[in-house]
XYZ file of C-alpha atoms in Angstrom:
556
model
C 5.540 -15.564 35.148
C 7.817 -15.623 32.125
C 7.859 -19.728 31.949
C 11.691 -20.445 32.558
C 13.726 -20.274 35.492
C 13.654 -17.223 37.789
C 16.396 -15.049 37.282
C 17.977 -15.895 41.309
C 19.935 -12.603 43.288
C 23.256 -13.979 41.781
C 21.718 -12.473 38.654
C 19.733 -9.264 39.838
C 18.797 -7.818 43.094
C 15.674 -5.451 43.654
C 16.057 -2.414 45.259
C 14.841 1.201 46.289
C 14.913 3.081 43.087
C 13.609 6.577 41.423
C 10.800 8.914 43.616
C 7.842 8.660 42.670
C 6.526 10.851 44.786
C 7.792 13.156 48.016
C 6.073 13.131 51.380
C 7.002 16.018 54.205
C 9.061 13.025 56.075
C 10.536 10.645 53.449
C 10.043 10.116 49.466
C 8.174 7.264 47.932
C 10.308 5.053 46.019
C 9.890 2.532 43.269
C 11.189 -0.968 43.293
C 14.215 -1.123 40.378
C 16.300 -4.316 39.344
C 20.188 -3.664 40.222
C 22.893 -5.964 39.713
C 23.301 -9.627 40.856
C 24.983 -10.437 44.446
C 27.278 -12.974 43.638
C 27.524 -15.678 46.782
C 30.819 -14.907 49.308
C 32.634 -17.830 50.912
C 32.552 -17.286 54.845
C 34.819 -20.113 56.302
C 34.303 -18.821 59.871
C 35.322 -22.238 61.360
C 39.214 -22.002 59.587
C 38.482 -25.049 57.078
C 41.388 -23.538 55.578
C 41.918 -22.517 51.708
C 40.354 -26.070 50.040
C 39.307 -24.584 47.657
C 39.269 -20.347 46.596
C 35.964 -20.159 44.638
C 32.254 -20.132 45.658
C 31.040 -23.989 44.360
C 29.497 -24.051 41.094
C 26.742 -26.516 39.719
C 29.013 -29.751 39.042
C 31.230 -29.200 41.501
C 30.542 -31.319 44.519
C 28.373 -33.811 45.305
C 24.316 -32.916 46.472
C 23.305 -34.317 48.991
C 20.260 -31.479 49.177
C 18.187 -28.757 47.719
C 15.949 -26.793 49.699
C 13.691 -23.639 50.345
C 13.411 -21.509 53.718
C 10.249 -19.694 53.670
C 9.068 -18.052 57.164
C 6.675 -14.829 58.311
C 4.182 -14.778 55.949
C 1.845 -13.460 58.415
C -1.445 -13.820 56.565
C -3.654 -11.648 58.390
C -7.258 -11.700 58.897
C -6.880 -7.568 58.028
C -10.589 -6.613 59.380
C -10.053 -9.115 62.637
C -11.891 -7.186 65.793
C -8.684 -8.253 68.034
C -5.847 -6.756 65.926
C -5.741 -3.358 67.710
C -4.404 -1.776 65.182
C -4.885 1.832 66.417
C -1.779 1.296 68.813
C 0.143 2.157 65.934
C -0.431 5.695 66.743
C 1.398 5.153 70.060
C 4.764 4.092 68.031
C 6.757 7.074 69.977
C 5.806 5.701 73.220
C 8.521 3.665 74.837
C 6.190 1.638 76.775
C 4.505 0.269 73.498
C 8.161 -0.417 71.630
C 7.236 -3.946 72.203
C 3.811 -4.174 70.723
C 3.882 -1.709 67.651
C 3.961 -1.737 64.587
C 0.417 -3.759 64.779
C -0.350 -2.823 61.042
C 1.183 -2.676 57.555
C 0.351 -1.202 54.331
C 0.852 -3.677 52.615
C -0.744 -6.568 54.636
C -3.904 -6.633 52.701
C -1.635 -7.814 49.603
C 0.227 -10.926 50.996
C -1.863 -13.372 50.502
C -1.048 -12.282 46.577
C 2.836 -12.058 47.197
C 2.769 -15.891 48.934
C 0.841 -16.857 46.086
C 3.357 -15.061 43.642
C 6.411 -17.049 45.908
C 4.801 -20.410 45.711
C 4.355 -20.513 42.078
C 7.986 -18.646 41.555
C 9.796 -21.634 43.801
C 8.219 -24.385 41.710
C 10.655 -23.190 38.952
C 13.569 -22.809 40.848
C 17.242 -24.456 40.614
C 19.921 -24.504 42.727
C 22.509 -22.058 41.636
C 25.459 -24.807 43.124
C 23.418 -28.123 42.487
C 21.628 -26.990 39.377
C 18.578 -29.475 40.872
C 15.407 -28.313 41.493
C 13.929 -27.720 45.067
C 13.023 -31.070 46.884
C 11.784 -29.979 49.908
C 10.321 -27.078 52.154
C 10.507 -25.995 55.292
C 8.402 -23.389 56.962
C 9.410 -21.806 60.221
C 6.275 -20.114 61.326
C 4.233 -16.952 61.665
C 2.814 -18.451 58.623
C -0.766 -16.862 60.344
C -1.147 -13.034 62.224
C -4.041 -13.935 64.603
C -4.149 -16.889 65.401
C -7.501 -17.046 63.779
C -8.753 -20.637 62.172
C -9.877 -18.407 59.031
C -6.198 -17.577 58.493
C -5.135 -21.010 58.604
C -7.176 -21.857 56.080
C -5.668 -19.252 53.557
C -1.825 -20.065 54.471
C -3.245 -24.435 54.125
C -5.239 -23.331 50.771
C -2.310 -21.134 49.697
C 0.780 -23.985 50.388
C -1.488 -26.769 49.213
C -3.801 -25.508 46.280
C -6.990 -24.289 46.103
C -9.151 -21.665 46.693
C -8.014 -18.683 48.719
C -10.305 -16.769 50.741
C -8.492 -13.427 52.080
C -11.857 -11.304 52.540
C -13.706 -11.943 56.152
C -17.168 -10.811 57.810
C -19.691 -9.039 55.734
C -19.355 -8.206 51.712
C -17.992 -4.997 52.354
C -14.427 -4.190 53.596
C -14.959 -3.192 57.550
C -10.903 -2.221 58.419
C -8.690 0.509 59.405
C -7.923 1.348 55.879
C -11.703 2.096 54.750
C -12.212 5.954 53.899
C -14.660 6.654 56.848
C -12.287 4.753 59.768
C -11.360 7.202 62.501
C -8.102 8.645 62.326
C -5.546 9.078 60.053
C -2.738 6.433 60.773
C -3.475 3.604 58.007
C -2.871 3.833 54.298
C -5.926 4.663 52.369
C -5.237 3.534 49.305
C -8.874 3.997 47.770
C -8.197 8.420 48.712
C -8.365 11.251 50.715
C -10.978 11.136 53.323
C -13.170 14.494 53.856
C -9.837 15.295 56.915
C -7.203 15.357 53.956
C -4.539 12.604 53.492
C -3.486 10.105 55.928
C 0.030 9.948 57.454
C 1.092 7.426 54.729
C 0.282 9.542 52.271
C 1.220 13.206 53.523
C 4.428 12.153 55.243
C 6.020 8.906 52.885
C 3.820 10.007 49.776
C 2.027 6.378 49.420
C -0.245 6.419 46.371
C -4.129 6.500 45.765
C -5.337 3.081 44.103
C -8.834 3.242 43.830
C -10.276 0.062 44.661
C -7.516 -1.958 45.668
C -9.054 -3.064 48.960
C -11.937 -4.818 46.694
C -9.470 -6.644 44.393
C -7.363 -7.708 46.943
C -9.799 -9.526 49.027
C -11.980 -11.099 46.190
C -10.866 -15.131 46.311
C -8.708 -16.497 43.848
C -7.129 -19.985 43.109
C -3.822 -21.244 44.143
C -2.177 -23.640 42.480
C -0.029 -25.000 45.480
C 3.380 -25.645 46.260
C 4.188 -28.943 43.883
C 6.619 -30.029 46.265
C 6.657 -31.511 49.971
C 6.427 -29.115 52.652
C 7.288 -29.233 56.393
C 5.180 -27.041 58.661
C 6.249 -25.304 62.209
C 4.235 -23.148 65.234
C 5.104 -19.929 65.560
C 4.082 -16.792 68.133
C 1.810 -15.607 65.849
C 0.090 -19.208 65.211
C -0.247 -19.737 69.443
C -1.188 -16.098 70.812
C -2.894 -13.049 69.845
C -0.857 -11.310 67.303
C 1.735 -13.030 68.478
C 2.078 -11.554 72.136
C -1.641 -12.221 74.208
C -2.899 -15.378 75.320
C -6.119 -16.505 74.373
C -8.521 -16.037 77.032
C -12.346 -16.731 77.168
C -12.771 -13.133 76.451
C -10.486 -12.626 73.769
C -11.603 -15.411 72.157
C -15.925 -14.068 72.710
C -14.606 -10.827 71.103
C -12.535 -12.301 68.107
C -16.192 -13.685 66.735
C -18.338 -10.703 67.613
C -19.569 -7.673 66.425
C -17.541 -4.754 67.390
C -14.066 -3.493 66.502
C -12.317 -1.053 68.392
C -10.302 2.285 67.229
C -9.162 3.902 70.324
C -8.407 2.792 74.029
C -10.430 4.016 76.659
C -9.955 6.802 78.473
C -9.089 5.614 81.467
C -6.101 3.273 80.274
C -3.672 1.764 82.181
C -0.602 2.946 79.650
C 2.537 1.459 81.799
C 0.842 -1.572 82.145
C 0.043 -1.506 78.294
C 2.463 -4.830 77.667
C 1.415 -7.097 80.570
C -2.261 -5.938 79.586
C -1.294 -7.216 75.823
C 0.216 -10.321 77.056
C -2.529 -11.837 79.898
C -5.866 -9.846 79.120
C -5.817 -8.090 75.824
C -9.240 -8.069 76.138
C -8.877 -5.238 78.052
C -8.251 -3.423 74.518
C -11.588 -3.712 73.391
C -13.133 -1.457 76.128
C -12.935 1.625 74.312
C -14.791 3.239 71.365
C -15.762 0.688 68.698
C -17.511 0.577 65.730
C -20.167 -2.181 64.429
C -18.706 -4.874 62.623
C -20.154 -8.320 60.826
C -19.726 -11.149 63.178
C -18.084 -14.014 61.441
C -17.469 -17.665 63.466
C -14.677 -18.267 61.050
C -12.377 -16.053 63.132
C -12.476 -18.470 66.019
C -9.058 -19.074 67.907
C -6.886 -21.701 67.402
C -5.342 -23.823 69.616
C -1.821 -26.115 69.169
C -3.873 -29.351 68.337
C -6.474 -27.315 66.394
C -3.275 -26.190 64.385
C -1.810 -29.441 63.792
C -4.825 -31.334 63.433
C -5.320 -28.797 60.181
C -2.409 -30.182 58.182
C -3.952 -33.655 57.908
C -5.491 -33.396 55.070
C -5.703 -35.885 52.221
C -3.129 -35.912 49.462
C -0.410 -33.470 51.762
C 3.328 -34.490 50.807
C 4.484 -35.190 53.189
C 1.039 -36.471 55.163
C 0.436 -33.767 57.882
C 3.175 -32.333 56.215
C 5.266 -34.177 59.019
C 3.788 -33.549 62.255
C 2.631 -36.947 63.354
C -0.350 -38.500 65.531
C 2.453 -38.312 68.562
C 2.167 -34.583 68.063
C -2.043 -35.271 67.319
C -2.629 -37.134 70.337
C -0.366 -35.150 72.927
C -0.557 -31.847 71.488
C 2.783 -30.840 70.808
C 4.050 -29.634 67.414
C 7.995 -31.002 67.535
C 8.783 -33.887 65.333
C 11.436 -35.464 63.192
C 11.628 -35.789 59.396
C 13.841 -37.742 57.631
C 15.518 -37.913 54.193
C 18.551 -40.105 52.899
C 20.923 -37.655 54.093
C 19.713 -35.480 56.857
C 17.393 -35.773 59.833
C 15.096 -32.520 60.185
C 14.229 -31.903 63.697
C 11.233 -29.341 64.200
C 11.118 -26.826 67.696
C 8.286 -25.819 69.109
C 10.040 -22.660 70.573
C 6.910 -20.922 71.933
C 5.510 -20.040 75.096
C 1.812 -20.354 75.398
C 1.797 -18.421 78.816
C 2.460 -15.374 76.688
C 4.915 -12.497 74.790
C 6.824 -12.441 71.779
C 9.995 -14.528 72.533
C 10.697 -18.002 72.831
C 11.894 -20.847 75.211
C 11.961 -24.672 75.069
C 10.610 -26.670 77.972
C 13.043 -29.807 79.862
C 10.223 -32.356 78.238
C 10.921 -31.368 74.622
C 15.051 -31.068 75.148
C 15.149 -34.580 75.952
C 12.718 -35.422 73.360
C 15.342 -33.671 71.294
C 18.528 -35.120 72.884
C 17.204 -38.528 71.893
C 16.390 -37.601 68.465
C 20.179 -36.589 68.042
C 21.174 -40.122 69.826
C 19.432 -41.794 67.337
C 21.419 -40.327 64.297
C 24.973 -40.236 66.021
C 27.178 -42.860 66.147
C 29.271 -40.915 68.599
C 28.567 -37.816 70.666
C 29.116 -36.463 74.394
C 27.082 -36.885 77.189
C 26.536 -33.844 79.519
C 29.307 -34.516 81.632
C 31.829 -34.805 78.538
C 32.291 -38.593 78.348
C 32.316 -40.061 74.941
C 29.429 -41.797 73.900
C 29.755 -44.835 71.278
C 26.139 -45.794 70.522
C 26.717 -48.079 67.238
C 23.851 -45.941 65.234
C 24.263 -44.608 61.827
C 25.266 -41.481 61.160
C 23.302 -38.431 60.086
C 23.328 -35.051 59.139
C 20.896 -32.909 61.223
C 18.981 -29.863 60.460
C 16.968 -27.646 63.214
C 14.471 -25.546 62.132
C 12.244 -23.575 64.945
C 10.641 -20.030 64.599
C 13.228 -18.418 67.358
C 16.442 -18.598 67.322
C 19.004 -17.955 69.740
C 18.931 -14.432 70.057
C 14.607 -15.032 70.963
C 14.918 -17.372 73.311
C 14.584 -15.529 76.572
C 11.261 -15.815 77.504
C 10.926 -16.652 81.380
C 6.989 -16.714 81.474
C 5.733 -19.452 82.928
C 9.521 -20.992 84.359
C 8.228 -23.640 86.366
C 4.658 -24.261 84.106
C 6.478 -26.956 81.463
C 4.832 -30.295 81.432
C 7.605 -31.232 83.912
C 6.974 -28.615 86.726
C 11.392 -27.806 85.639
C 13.070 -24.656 84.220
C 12.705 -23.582 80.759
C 15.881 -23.822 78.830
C 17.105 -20.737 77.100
C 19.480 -20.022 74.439
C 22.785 -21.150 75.877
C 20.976 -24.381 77.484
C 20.183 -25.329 73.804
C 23.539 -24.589 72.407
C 25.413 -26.624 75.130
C 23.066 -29.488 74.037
C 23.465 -29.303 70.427
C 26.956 -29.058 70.974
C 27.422 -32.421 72.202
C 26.025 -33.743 69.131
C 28.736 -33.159 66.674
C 26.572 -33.684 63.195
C 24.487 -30.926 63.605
C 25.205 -28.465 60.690
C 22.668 -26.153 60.543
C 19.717 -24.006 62.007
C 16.891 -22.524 60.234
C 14.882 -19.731 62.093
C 12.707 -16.627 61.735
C 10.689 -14.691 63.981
C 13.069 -11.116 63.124
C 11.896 -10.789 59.718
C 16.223 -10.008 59.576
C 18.772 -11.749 57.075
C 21.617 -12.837 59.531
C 23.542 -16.153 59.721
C 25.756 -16.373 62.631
C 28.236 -19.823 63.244
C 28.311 -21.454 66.689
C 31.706 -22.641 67.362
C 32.046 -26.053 69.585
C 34.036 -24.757 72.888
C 35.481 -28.748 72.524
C 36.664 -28.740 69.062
C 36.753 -25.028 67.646
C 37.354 -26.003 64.376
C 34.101 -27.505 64.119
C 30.428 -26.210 64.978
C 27.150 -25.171 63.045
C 25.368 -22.468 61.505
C 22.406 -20.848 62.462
C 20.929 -19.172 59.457
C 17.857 -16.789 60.098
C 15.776 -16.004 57.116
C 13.835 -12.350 56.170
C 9.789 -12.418 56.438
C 7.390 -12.725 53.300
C 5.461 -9.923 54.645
C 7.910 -7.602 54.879
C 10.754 -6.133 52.753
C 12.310 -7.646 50.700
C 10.298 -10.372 50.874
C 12.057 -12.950 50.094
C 12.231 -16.531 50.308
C 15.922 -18.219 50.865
C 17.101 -21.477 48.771
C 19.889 -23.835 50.957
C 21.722 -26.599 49.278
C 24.249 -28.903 50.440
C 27.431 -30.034 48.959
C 30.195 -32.711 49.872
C 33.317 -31.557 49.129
C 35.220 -34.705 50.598
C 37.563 -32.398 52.947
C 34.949 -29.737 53.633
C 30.768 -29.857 53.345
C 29.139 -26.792 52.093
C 25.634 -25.168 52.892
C 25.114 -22.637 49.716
C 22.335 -20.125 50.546
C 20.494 -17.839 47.656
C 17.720 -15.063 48.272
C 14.924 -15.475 46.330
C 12.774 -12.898 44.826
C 8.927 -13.946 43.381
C 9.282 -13.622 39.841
C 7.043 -10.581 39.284
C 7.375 -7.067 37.959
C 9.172 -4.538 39.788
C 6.445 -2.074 39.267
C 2.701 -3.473 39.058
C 0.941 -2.446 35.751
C -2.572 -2.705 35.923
C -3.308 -4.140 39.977
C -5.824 -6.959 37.789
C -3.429 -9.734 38.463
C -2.115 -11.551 41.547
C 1.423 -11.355 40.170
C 0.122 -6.972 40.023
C -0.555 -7.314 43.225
C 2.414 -9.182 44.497
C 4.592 -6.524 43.262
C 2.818 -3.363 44.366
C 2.957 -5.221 48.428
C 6.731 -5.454 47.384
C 7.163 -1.780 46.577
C 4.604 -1.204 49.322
C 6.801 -3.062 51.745
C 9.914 -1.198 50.495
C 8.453 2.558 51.527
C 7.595 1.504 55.340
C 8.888 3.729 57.677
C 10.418 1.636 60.300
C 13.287 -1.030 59.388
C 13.073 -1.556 55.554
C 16.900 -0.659 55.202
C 17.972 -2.857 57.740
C 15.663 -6.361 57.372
C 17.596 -7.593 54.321
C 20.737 -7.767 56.258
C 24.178 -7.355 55.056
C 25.840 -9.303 51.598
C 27.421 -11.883 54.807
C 23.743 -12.710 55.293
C 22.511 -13.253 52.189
C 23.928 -15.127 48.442
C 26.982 -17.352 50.806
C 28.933 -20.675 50.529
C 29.171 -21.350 54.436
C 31.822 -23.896 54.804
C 32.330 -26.654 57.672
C 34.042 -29.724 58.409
C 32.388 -32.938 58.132
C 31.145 -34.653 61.157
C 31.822 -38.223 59.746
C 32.848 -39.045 56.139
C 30.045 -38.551 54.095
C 30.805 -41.078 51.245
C 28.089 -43.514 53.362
C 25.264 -41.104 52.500
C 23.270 -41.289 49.883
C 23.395 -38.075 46.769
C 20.672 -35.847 46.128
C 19.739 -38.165 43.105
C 19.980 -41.257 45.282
């Protein structure tokens, strides 16, 4: 770390650079600094030409500084129930849904959220010039599901010591010399067969002993800063798809880890199979593993229940006994100028996408009552309910182009439909001072507004941030300025302040940047996952819901 303020993507962007080396399919690139990406004004809702420049620091008045972080996917990288050998099905259509299982790079990002965390507490605001006051997770902060993954991403965000490694003292995963096959990275060589695929086709390098460093624990010194938390798919089901059932769950702590399915595999039932026994993965040829209970499954409460530990800012880091006692994970946060309201968009009866059960959306609808002095009810009528006015901020792992998962319709706590995507923007609609969504799950930069079919000139903005784990792993700062005719939400990619090409792999900040370049060389979507310049560095602009002059500053 260089000890002064990150240079932010206003200033440079990181990018695909020089090959380094050429594989039969693709080169191997480095990671090279290119110019800044200065922040574009998208006024989607007409606000009209108020004013013709991006804001600046000093111009308007903060009412917030934030950070968005989301998909870290910490992974428990020699788990027995990531089947990781599927990856060698990726041409098969009727596994599109379930690979890629594995990354190069995964065995790194414990090292790149480390490198993040201590890069944010440096941070300013590029508009408010403030530092960060707050952050807000939106889930997949685990792979597994696993308890001994919590504990990294909890050690990691709070402080303390990190433990990546798992089982026995030596490395037992895919990318070990003597694994079967040759579909993983092996970044320690050749194995007596030649080169893997990563190697021979996208020519990934050799890094003796890599594996070693990058498990061995290390301290964290913590994000400095209060943090909000949020379940994702990966946090409730096997890698983020499978339920957890008895037999998953016997596996997850045992001693065996398979590499191939068996023979007689049901292959067009390979999804439902994933989703409702993926169990039935572990019935072909395994090798020996060290047991470790540490692996254990988690469950919702389990997952909560971590958070409450002493000294967390905010305590539980904002889920509350409600959530301890009932075990849900949706709450509401507060500050002097916005209400945060936390989804839990998943579905424990299984797969990838999300929903919201009829129990939690009028949870929700009374959350917005309570910060609305006037909104509509669901048959149009005007509601005057003599509260004070807030601004509101969702955050949820899905967002609305996730939310279309019809597993278990009529198994809510209600015995009613799930609501989907549209059923959740009619809602929100009818609560005028909602400004903004935060989401994940897509590991894709997009932000998309969501016009009120009422009033078209106002509406809200659903902003959907890139994943830690993958490239360009980034992080995504959000401030909020009053304008007096028009609010503005000024968002700002974040790199970790480390060097584009590692030196010696001895440090975590070495290691944070060789999973960066690492990420950057992946086959499958690293051109695509940063998104487009509207996506990224932008001054959204909107029309306040009530006149802000009765909320409290940034300062205040």
């Amino acid at each position: 770390m260089s000890g002064r303020h990150p240079l932010l993507t206003t200033h440079r962007r990181l990018g695909r650079g020089a090959v380094l080396r050429r594989g039969m399919s693709a080169p191997y690139r480095a990671v090279e600094i290119d110019a800044g990406e200065p922040h574009l004004i998208r006024d989607d809702f007409g606000v009209s030409g108020l004013a013709g420049e991006p804001s600046a620091a000093g111009r308007g008045r903060a009412l917030l500084c934030l950070v968005h972080i989301t998909d870290l996917q910490l992974a428990d990288v020699q788990s027995p129930t990531r089947f990781e050998f599927l990856n060698a099905r990726f041409a098969d259509p009727r596994y599109a849904e379930i690979v890629p299982v594995q990354r190069p790079q995964e065995a790194l990002t414990a090292h790149a959220v480390d490198a993040t965390i201590r890069t944010l507490g440096a941070v300013h605001g590029p508009a408010t010039g403030l530092p960060l006051q707050l952050a807000v997770t939106t889930g997949d902060a685990i792979d597994n599901a696993q308890w001994n993954e919590l504990q990294t991403f909890l050690a990691l965000l709070d402080g303390g010591l990190v433990s990546p490694d798992s089982g026995g003292p030596d490395y037992e995963g895919v990318q070990a010399l003597d694994w079967p096959g040759d579909i993983f990275w092996r970044p320690d060589g050749a194995a007596t067969g030649g080169p893997d695929l990563f190697r021979h086709e996208y020519g990934f390098p050799h890094y003796p002993g890599l594996l070693r460093r990058a498990l061995r624990e290390f301290s964290a010194a913590g994000l400095r800063l209060p943090w909000l938390s949020c379940f994702g798919n990966h946090e409730a089901l096997n890698q983020g798809v499978g339920i957890q059932t008895p037999g998953l769950a016997g596996a997850l702590t045992g001693d065996k880890k398979p590499h191939e399915l068996p023979e007689d595999f049901r292959h067009d039932e390979a999804l439902e199979l994933f989703t409702m026994r993926p169990e039935a993965f572990m019935a072909g040829p395994a090798r020996p593993v060290t047991p470790d209970h540490s692996r254990r499954p988690i469950s919702r409460r389990e997952f909560v229940d971590a958070h409450f530990l002493v000294g967390s800012r905010p305590f539980g880091h904002s889920f509350c006994e409600r959530n301890r006692q009932d075990g849900t994970a949706y709450y509401a946060f507060d500050t002097p100028a916005v209400r945060f309201i936390a989804l839990d968009t998943n579905c424990l009866a299984g797969g990838a996408a999300g929903c919201l059960d009829r129990e939690q959306a009028r949870w929700l609808e009374a959350r917005l009552g309570e910060v609305h002095s006037v909104y509509r009810r669901s048959d149009g009528d005007e509601v005057r309910s003599g509260h004070d006015d807030r601004l509101v901020v969702l955050f949820s792992h899905h967002g609305t182009g996730t939310l279309d998962n019809t597993r278990g319709a009529h198994e809510g706590p209600d015995g009613e439909p799930l609501l989907g995507a549209s059923g959740l923007l009619d809602l929100l609609h009818r609560f005028p001072n909602v400004l903004l969504w935060l989401n994940g799950h897509t590991h894709t930069n997009a932000i998309r507004p969501h016009r009120d079919p009422v009033r078209p000139r106002h509406g809200f903005w659903e902003v959907t941030t890139c994943a830690v784990v993958d490239w360009p792993c980034q992080t995504r700062l959000v401030e909020l300025l009053d304008h007096g005719e028009y609010l503005s939400i000024v968002t700002t990619m974040v790199d970790h302040d480390t060097p584009a090409a590692a030196a010696s792999l001895e440090t975590t900040d070495d290691l944070a940047a060789l999973h960066r370049e690492l990420a950057a060389n992946v086959p499958w979507g690293a051109a695509t996952l940063a998104g487009t310049p509207r996506d990224r560095n932008v001054e959204l602009r909107v029309l306040p819901p009530f006149p802000l002059g009765r909320l409290s500053g940034a300062d205040g």
